[in-house]
PDB file of C-alpha atoms in Angstrom:
ATOM      1  CA  MET A1347     -41.759-120.903 -73.819  1.00 43.00           C
ATOM      2  CA  ALA A1348     -43.161-123.537 -75.942  1.00 44.00           C
ATOM      3  CA  ALA A1349     -45.570-120.456 -75.834  1.00 47.00           C
ATOM      4  CA  ILE A1350     -45.913-119.109 -72.204  1.00 45.00           C
ATOM      5  CA  LEU A1351     -48.365-115.695 -72.932  1.00 47.00           C
ATOM      6  CA  LYS A1352     -47.816-116.553 -76.200  1.00 47.00           C
ATOM      7  CA  ILE A1353     -50.785-118.937 -76.330  1.00 43.00           C
ATOM      8  CA  ALA A1354     -52.093-116.899 -73.264  1.00 44.00           C
ATOM      9  CA  PHE A1355     -52.578-114.159 -75.766  1.00 41.00           C
ATOM     10  CA  LEU A1356     -54.134-116.092 -78.571  1.00 39.00           C
ATOM     11  CA  VAL A1357     -57.154-118.082 -76.003  1.00 37.00           C
ATOM     12  CA  ALA A1358     -57.882-114.403 -74.918  1.00 38.00           C
ATOM     13  CA  ALA A1359     -58.162-113.031 -78.647  1.00 34.00           C
ATOM     14  CA  LEU A1360     -59.404-116.160 -80.530  1.00 29.00           C
ATOM     15  CA  MET A1361     -61.912-117.240 -77.419  1.00 30.00           C
ATOM     16  CA  GLY A1362     -62.184-114.162 -75.648  1.00 30.00           C
ATOM     17  CA  ILE A1363     -61.550-115.823 -72.098  1.00 30.00           C
ATOM     18  CA  ALA A1364     -60.650-113.747 -69.280  1.00 41.00           C
ATOM     19  CA  SER A1365     -58.065-115.751 -67.301  1.00 71.00           C
ATOM     20  CA  ALA A1366     -55.831-115.446 -63.991  1.00 84.00           C
ATOM     21  CA  THR A1367     -52.472-117.388 -63.530  1.00 95.00           C
ATOM     22  CA  ASP A1368     -49.188-117.008 -61.227  1.00 97.00           C
ATOM     23  CA  GLY A1369     -46.168-118.036 -61.959  1.00 98.00           C
ATOM     24  CA  GLY A1370     -42.602-116.829 -61.887  1.00 98.00           C
ATOM     25  CA  ASP A1371     -39.525-115.004 -63.180  1.00 98.00           C
ATOM     26  CA  ILE A1372     -35.914-116.558 -62.220  1.00 98.00           C
ATOM     27  CA  SER A1373     -32.117-116.079 -63.464  1.00 98.00           C
ATOM     28  CA  GLU A1374     -30.868-119.832 -61.975  1.00 97.00           C
ATOM     29  CA  TYR A1375     -30.697-123.297 -63.425  1.00 98.00           C
ATOM     30  CA  TYR A1376     -33.638-125.791 -61.098  1.00 98.00           C
ATOM     31  CA  SER A1377     -34.674-128.927 -61.534  1.00 98.00           C
ATOM     32  CA  ALA A1378     -38.409-130.936 -62.499  1.00 98.00           C
ATOM     33  CA  ALA A1379     -38.642-131.774 -58.901  1.00 98.00           C
ATOM     34  CA  THR A1380     -38.296-128.034 -57.874  1.00 98.00           C
ATOM     35  CA  PHE A1381     -40.315-127.196 -60.788  1.00 98.00           C
ATOM     36  CA  SER A1382     -43.169-129.827 -59.927  1.00 98.00           C
ATOM     37  CA  CYS A1383     -43.180-128.588 -56.696  1.00 98.00           C
ATOM     38  CA  CYS A1384     -43.828-124.996 -57.161  1.00 98.00           C
ATOM     39  CA  ARG A1385     -46.170-126.651 -60.736  1.00 98.00           C
ATOM     40  CA  ASN A1386     -48.291-127.907 -57.519  1.00 98.00           C
ATOM     41  CA  ASN A1387     -48.173-124.819 -55.923  1.00 97.00           C
ATOM     42  CA  GLY A1388     -50.490-123.458 -58.773  1.00 96.00           C
ATOM     43  CA  TRP A1389     -47.183-121.976 -61.310  1.00 98.00           C
ATOM     44  CA  ASP A1390     -48.935-122.867 -64.988  1.00 97.00           C
ATOM     45  CA  PHE A1391     -45.742-120.441 -66.474  1.00 98.00           C
ATOM     46  CA  VAL A1392     -42.307-119.508 -65.273  1.00 98.00           C
ATOM     47  CA  ILE A1393     -39.673-117.077 -66.589  1.00 98.00           C
ATOM     48  CA  VAL A1394     -36.516-117.773 -67.751  1.00 98.00           C
ATOM     49  CA  ARG A1395     -33.508-115.704 -67.869  1.00 98.00           C
ATOM     50  CA  SER A1396     -31.838-116.319 -70.657  1.00 98.00           C
ATOM     51  CA  TYR A1397     -28.863-113.129 -71.686  1.00 98.00           C
ATOM     52  CA  CYS A1398     -26.765-112.029 -69.310  1.00 98.00           C
ATOM     53  CA  SER A1399     -26.516-108.314 -67.576  1.00 98.00           C
ATOM     54  CA  PHE A1400     -22.817-108.998 -69.781  1.00 98.00           C
ATOM     55  CA  GLY A1401     -23.604-109.629 -72.886  1.00 98.00           C
ATOM     56  CA  GLY A1402     -23.399-113.264 -72.947  1.00 98.00           C
ATOM     57  CA  ARG A1403     -26.648-116.048 -72.726  1.00 98.00           C
ATOM     58  CA  ASP A1404     -27.532-117.701 -70.061  1.00 98.00           C
ATOM     59  CA  ASN A1405     -26.023-121.136 -70.503  1.00 97.00           C
ATOM     60  CA  ASN A1406     -29.172-122.468 -68.115  1.00 98.00           C
ATOM     61  CA  ALA A1407     -31.525-121.806 -70.146  1.00 98.00           C
ATOM     62  CA  PRO A1408     -32.056-124.564 -72.546  1.00 98.00           C
ATOM     63  CA  ALA A1409     -32.436-126.598 -69.165  1.00 98.00           C
ATOM     64  CA  THR A1410     -33.660-124.972 -67.088  1.00 98.00           C
ATOM     65  CA  LEU A1411     -36.326-124.635 -69.972  1.00 98.00           C
ATOM     66  CA  ALA A1412     -36.403-128.741 -70.446  1.00 98.00           C
ATOM     67  CA  GLN A1413     -36.422-128.966 -66.453  1.00 98.00           C
ATOM     68  CA  ALA A1414     -39.665-126.607 -66.709  1.00 98.00           C
ATOM     69  CA  GLU A1415     -41.145-128.661 -69.591  1.00 98.00           C
ATOM     70  CA  ALA A1416     -40.440-132.022 -67.339  1.00 98.00           C
ATOM     71  CA  ALA A1417     -43.018-131.026 -64.612  1.00 98.00           C
ATOM     72  CA  GLY A1418     -45.174-130.003 -66.483  1.00 98.00           C
ATOM     73  CA  ILE A1419     -44.954-125.747 -66.468  1.00 98.00           C
ATOM     74  CA  PRO A1420     -47.370-125.001 -69.392  1.00 97.00           C
ATOM     75  CA  TYR A1421     -45.848-121.769 -70.051  1.00 97.00           C
ATOM     76  CA  ARG A1422     -41.774-121.139 -70.863  1.00 98.00           C
ATOM     77  CA  ASP A1423     -40.782-117.771 -71.497  1.00 98.00           C
ATOM     78  CA  VAL A1424     -37.266-116.181 -71.416  1.00 98.00           C
ATOM     79  CA  TYR A1425     -36.238-112.518 -70.643  1.00 98.00           C
ATOM     80  CA  HIS A1426     -33.494-110.775 -72.072  1.00 98.00           C
ATOM     81  CA  PHE A1427     -31.575-108.483 -70.002  1.00 98.00           C
ATOM     82  CA  PRO A1428     -29.673-106.324 -72.814  1.00 98.00           C
ATOM     83  CA  CYS A1429     -26.372-104.559 -72.250  1.00 98.00           C
ATOM     84  CA  MET A1430     -26.258-101.144 -74.341  1.00 97.00           C
ATOM     85  CA  ASN A1431     -22.756 -99.949 -76.212  1.00 92.00           C
ATOM     86  CA  LYS A1432     -20.355-103.157 -75.557  1.00 94.00           C
ATOM     87  CA  ILE A1433     -22.416-105.702 -77.751  1.00 96.00           C
ATOM     88  CA  SER A1434     -24.648-104.423 -80.647  1.00 98.00           C
ATOM     89  CA  ALA A1435     -28.427-105.297 -80.315  1.00 98.00           C
ATOM     90  CA  ALA A1436     -29.266-107.212 -83.224  1.00 98.00           C
ATOM     91  CA  GLN A1437     -26.066-109.227 -82.955  1.00 98.00           C
ATOM     92  CA  GLN A1438     -27.367-110.192 -78.876  1.00 98.00           C
ATOM     93  CA  VAL A1439     -30.834-110.700 -79.956  1.00 98.00           C
ATOM     94  CA  ALA A1440     -29.335-113.579 -82.973  1.00 98.00           C
ATOM     95  CA  ASP A1441     -27.110-115.315 -79.814  1.00 98.00           C
ATOM     96  CA  ASP A1442     -29.689-115.321 -77.599  1.00 98.00           C
ATOM     97  CA  TYR A1443     -31.646-116.615 -79.738  1.00 98.00           C
ATOM     98  CA  ASP A1444     -29.737-119.194 -81.102  1.00 98.00           C
ATOM     99  CA  GLY A1445     -28.959-120.712 -77.656  1.00 97.00           C
ATOM    100  CA  VAL A1446     -33.817-120.651 -77.292  1.00 98.00           C
ATOM    101  CA  ALA A1447     -35.011-121.337 -80.580  1.00 97.00           C
ATOM    102  CA  GLY A1448     -37.831-123.923 -80.306  1.00 97.00           C
ATOM    103  CA  LYS A1449     -38.152-123.246 -76.701  1.00 97.00           C
ATOM    104  CA  PHE A1450     -39.855-120.892 -75.541  1.00 98.00           C
ATOM    105  CA  GLY A1451     -42.917-118.627 -76.243  1.00 97.00           C
ATOM    106  CA  MET A1452     -42.211-115.187 -75.839  1.00 98.00           C
ATOM    107  CA  MET A1453     -38.638-113.147 -75.248  1.00 98.00           C
ATOM    108  CA  TRP A1454     -38.755-110.485 -72.677  1.00 98.00           C
ATOM    109  CA  PHE A1455     -36.374-107.453 -72.802  1.00 98.00           C
ATOM    110  CA  ASP A1456     -35.825-106.596 -69.504  1.00 98.00           C
ATOM    111  CA  ILE A1457     -35.329-102.365 -68.804  1.00 98.00           C
ATOM    112  CA  GLU A1458     -33.272-101.649 -65.440  1.00 98.00           C
ATOM    113  CA  THR A1459     -30.522-100.183 -64.265  1.00 98.00           C
ATOM    114  CA  ASN A1460     -27.465-102.584 -65.882  1.00 98.00           C
ATOM    115  CA  PRO A1461     -24.418-102.994 -63.131  1.00 96.00           C
ATOM    116  CA  SER A1462     -21.906-105.000 -65.575  1.00 97.00           C
ATOM    117  CA  PRO A1463     -19.084-102.547 -66.713  1.00 97.00           C
ATOM    118  CA  GLY A1464     -19.068-101.001 -69.854  1.00 96.00           C
ATOM    119  CA  CYS A1465     -23.018-102.367 -70.515  1.00 98.00           C
ATOM    120  CA  GLY A1466     -24.625 -99.762 -69.288  1.00 97.00           C
ATOM    121  CA  TYR A1467     -27.196 -96.778 -70.665  1.00 98.00           C
ATOM    122  CA  THR A1468     -26.450 -94.153 -71.320  1.00 97.00           C
ATOM    123  CA  GLY A1469     -27.863 -90.955 -69.978  1.00 96.00           C
ATOM    124  CA  SER A1470     -29.833 -90.161 -73.018  1.00 98.00           C
ATOM    125  CA  ALA A1471     -33.272 -91.595 -73.157  1.00 98.00           C
ATOM    126  CA  ALA A1472     -33.477 -91.216 -76.846  1.00 98.00           C
ATOM    127  CA  GLU A1473     -30.155 -92.581 -77.592  1.00 98.00           C
ATOM    128  CA  ASN A1474     -31.601 -94.911 -75.130  1.00 98.00           C
ATOM    129  CA  CYS A1475     -34.854 -95.401 -77.014  1.00 98.00           C
ATOM    130  CA  ASN A1476     -33.493 -96.235 -80.099  1.00 98.00           C
ATOM    131  CA  PHE A1477     -31.445 -99.408 -79.057  1.00 98.00           C
ATOM    132  CA  LEU A1478     -34.224-100.512 -77.676  1.00 98.00           C
ATOM    133  CA  GLY A1479     -35.945 -99.921 -80.591  1.00 98.00           C
ATOM    134  CA  ASP A1480     -33.580-101.631 -82.447  1.00 98.00           C
ATOM    135  CA  LEU A1481     -33.714-105.069 -80.073  1.00 98.00           C
ATOM    136  CA  ILE A1482     -37.320-105.186 -81.157  1.00 98.00           C
ATOM    137  CA  SER A1483     -36.573-104.822 -84.880  1.00 98.00           C
ATOM    138  CA  ALA A1484     -33.662-107.513 -84.626  1.00 98.00           C
ATOM    139  CA  GLY A1485     -36.657-110.386 -82.957  1.00 98.00           C
ATOM    140  CA  HIS A1486     -38.241-108.723 -84.831  1.00 98.00           C
ATOM    141  CA  SER A1487     -36.416-110.213 -87.772  1.00 98.00           C
ATOM    142  CA  HIS A1488     -36.692-114.086 -86.261  1.00 98.00           C
ATOM    143  CA  GLY A1489     -39.794-113.542 -85.961  1.00 98.00           C
ATOM    144  CA  ILE A1490     -39.397-113.223 -82.368  1.00 98.00           C
ATOM    145  CA  HIS A1491     -42.966-113.162 -80.049  1.00 98.00           C
ATOM    146  CA  MET A1492     -41.889-110.119 -77.278  1.00 98.00           C
ATOM    147  CA  GLY A1493     -42.345-108.198 -74.490  1.00 98.00           C
ATOM    148  CA  ILE A1494     -41.093-105.561 -71.509  1.00 98.00           C
ATOM    149  CA  TYR A1495     -40.481-105.747 -68.337  1.00 98.00           C
ATOM    150  CA  ALA A1496     -40.065-102.186 -66.806  1.00 98.00           C
ATOM    151  CA  SER A1497     -41.634-100.679 -63.322  1.00 98.00           C
ATOM    152  CA  GLU A1498     -42.861 -96.814 -64.260  1.00 98.00           C
ATOM    153  CA  TYR A1499     -39.294 -95.449 -62.431  1.00 98.00           C
ATOM    154  CA  MET A1500     -36.574 -97.245 -64.022  1.00 98.00           C
ATOM    155  CA  TRP A1501     -38.646 -96.543 -67.161  1.00 98.00           C
ATOM    156  CA  SER A1502     -38.626 -93.052 -66.909  1.00 98.00           C
ATOM    157  CA  SER A1503     -35.328 -92.938 -65.642  1.00 98.00           C
ATOM    158  CA  ILE A1504     -33.788 -95.060 -68.248  1.00 98.00           C
ATOM    159  CA  MET A1505     -36.344 -93.948 -71.205  1.00 98.00           C
ATOM    160  CA  GLY A1506     -38.335 -91.115 -70.672  1.00 98.00           C
ATOM    161  CA  GLY A1507     -40.587 -90.220 -72.489  1.00 97.00           C
ATOM    162  CA  CYS A1508     -39.885 -93.418 -75.088  1.00 98.00           C
ATOM    163  CA  THR A1509     -42.590 -95.097 -76.692  1.00 98.00           C
ATOM    164  CA  VAL A1510     -41.289 -97.612 -79.016  1.00 98.00           C
ATOM    165  CA  GLY A1511     -42.758-100.281 -77.065  1.00 98.00           C
ATOM    166  CA  ALA A1512     -45.949 -99.666 -77.850  1.00 98.00           C
ATOM    167  CA  ALA A1513     -46.618 -98.053 -80.321  1.00 98.00           C
ATOM    168  CA  ASN A1514     -45.049-101.618 -82.022  1.00 97.00           C
ATOM    169  CA  GLY A1515     -47.816-103.241 -79.777  1.00 97.00           C
ATOM    170  CA  ILE A1516     -45.092-105.101 -77.577  1.00 98.00           C
ATOM    171  CA  SER A1517     -46.656-105.840 -73.916  1.00 98.00           C
ATOM    172  CA  LEU A1518     -46.090-105.080 -70.559  1.00 98.00           C
ATOM    173  CA  TRP A1519     -44.838-106.308 -67.785  1.00 98.00           C
ATOM    174  CA  TYR A1520     -44.660-104.081 -64.750  1.00 98.00           C
ATOM    175  CA  ALA A1521     -42.650-104.219 -61.481  1.00 98.00           C
ATOM    176  CA  HIS A1522     -44.444-102.599 -58.251  1.00 98.00           C
ATOM    177  CA  TYR A1523     -43.507-105.072 -55.383  1.00 97.00           C
ATOM    178  CA  ASP A1524     -47.326-104.042 -53.271  1.00 97.00           C
ATOM    179  CA  GLY A1525     -48.138-107.525 -52.713  1.00 97.00           C
ATOM    180  CA  ALA A1526     -51.352-107.870 -54.997  1.00 97.00           C
ATOM    181  CA  ARG A1527     -52.171-110.138 -57.886  1.00 96.00           C
ATOM    182  CA  THR A1528     -54.188-106.682 -59.368  1.00 97.00           C
ATOM    183  CA  PHE A1529     -53.798-104.402 -61.811  1.00 98.00           C
ATOM    184  CA  SER A1530     -55.698-101.723 -60.251  1.00 97.00           C
ATOM    185  CA  ASP A1531     -52.108-100.541 -58.928  1.00 98.00           C
ATOM    186  CA  PHE A1532     -51.471 -99.691 -62.565  1.00 98.00           C
ATOM    187  CA  ARG A1533     -50.205 -95.941 -63.930  1.00 97.00           C
ATOM    188  CA  GLY A1534     -49.791 -95.751 -66.980  1.00 97.00           C
ATOM    189  CA  PHE A1535     -46.111 -95.182 -69.416  1.00 98.00           C
ATOM    190  CA  GLY A1536     -43.995 -95.436 -71.690  1.00 98.00           C
ATOM    191  CA  GLY A1537     -46.964 -95.292 -73.921  1.00 98.00           C
ATOM    192  CA  TRP A1538     -49.056 -98.204 -72.692  1.00 98.00           C
ATOM    193  CA  SER A1539     -52.848 -97.218 -70.445  1.00 97.00           C
ATOM    194  CA  LYS A1540     -53.248-101.912 -69.905  1.00 97.00           C
ATOM    195  CA  PRO A1541     -50.586-103.994 -68.962  1.00 98.00           C
ATOM    196  CA  ALA A1542     -50.172-107.507 -69.979  1.00 98.00           C
ATOM    197  CA  MET A1543     -48.713-108.791 -66.202  1.00 98.00           C
ATOM    198  CA  LYS A1544     -47.584-107.317 -62.643  1.00 98.00           C
ATOM    199  CA  GLN A1545     -44.667-108.270 -60.591  1.00 98.00           C
ATOM    200  CA  TYR A1546     -45.769-108.598 -57.601  1.00 98.00           C
ATOM    201  CA  ASN A1547     -43.157-109.529 -55.574  1.00 97.00           C
ATOM    202  CA  ASP A1548     -39.303-109.895 -55.399  1.00 95.00           C
ATOM    203  CA  GLY A1549     -39.618-113.678 -53.797  1.00 92.00           C
ATOM    204  CA  VAL A1550     -42.447-116.571 -54.127  1.00 92.00           C
ATOM    205  CA  GLY A1551     -41.713-117.944 -51.051  1.00 90.00           C
ATOM    206  CA  ILE A1552     -42.240-121.694 -51.899  1.00 95.00           C
ATOM    207  CA  CYS A1553     -40.283-125.048 -52.991  1.00 97.00           C
ATOM    208  CA  GLY A1554     -37.320-123.082 -52.135  1.00 96.00           C
ATOM    209  CA  ILE A1555     -36.344-121.139 -55.324  1.00 97.00           C
ATOM    210  CA  ASN A1556     -35.044-118.204 -55.908  1.00 97.00           C
ATOM    211  CA  ALA A1557     -38.779-116.233 -57.690  1.00 98.00           C
ATOM    212  CA  ASP A1558     -39.705-113.338 -58.200  1.00 98.00           C
ATOM    213  CA  ALA A1559     -43.758-113.511 -58.352  1.00 98.00           C
ATOM    214  CA  ASP A1560     -45.405-112.787 -61.834  1.00 98.00           C
ATOM    215  CA  TRP A1561     -49.324-112.849 -62.188  1.00 98.00           C
ATOM    216  CA  TYR A1562     -50.744-112.922 -65.356  1.00 96.00           C
ATOM    217  CA  ALA A1563     -54.608-112.010 -66.570  1.00 92.00           C
TER     218      ALA A1563
END
């Protein structure tokens, strides 16, 4: 993300400016024309899938990020859908980073049930938590600015009482499809008492784009 929320975080921290911005997350390629439409409908950011649940790069990500940049979307992030067991945390983060280095601002680890064969989480929250810790360590080794995406339900089901994300100062993007652009519904989990971003709807309903609706404040 040529610096999506990374820049927004720094601006807010250094200048004390409160802001709220709209955007969406996607798992498909879209053209600059589509992103231009989204921009005209209020998008300030997009989060593009860069690593797939089966344990490999999303090869569309670099071109998609370039199209979003060409359309004037100011902030561009990526999300990484981890594959546990089939490929090491260090290797998958390295592979992902190599594919999109210099094209994004933040990388968000997508914590939810993985349907791909051989890539699912174990029944042990402790083992899953350790794996996430390994992803975070790998991200740090590449100098990646990281975040974590999860719903309260998915986090408790997969990670249990794990607090490795919050303990490492990793920002939270949470999912709750109530259609509301507010954090008033947030209930703390995983050690986080405050989120950075919310996925509030599973469809944005604009420009023919298949995207979830997100709000950052």
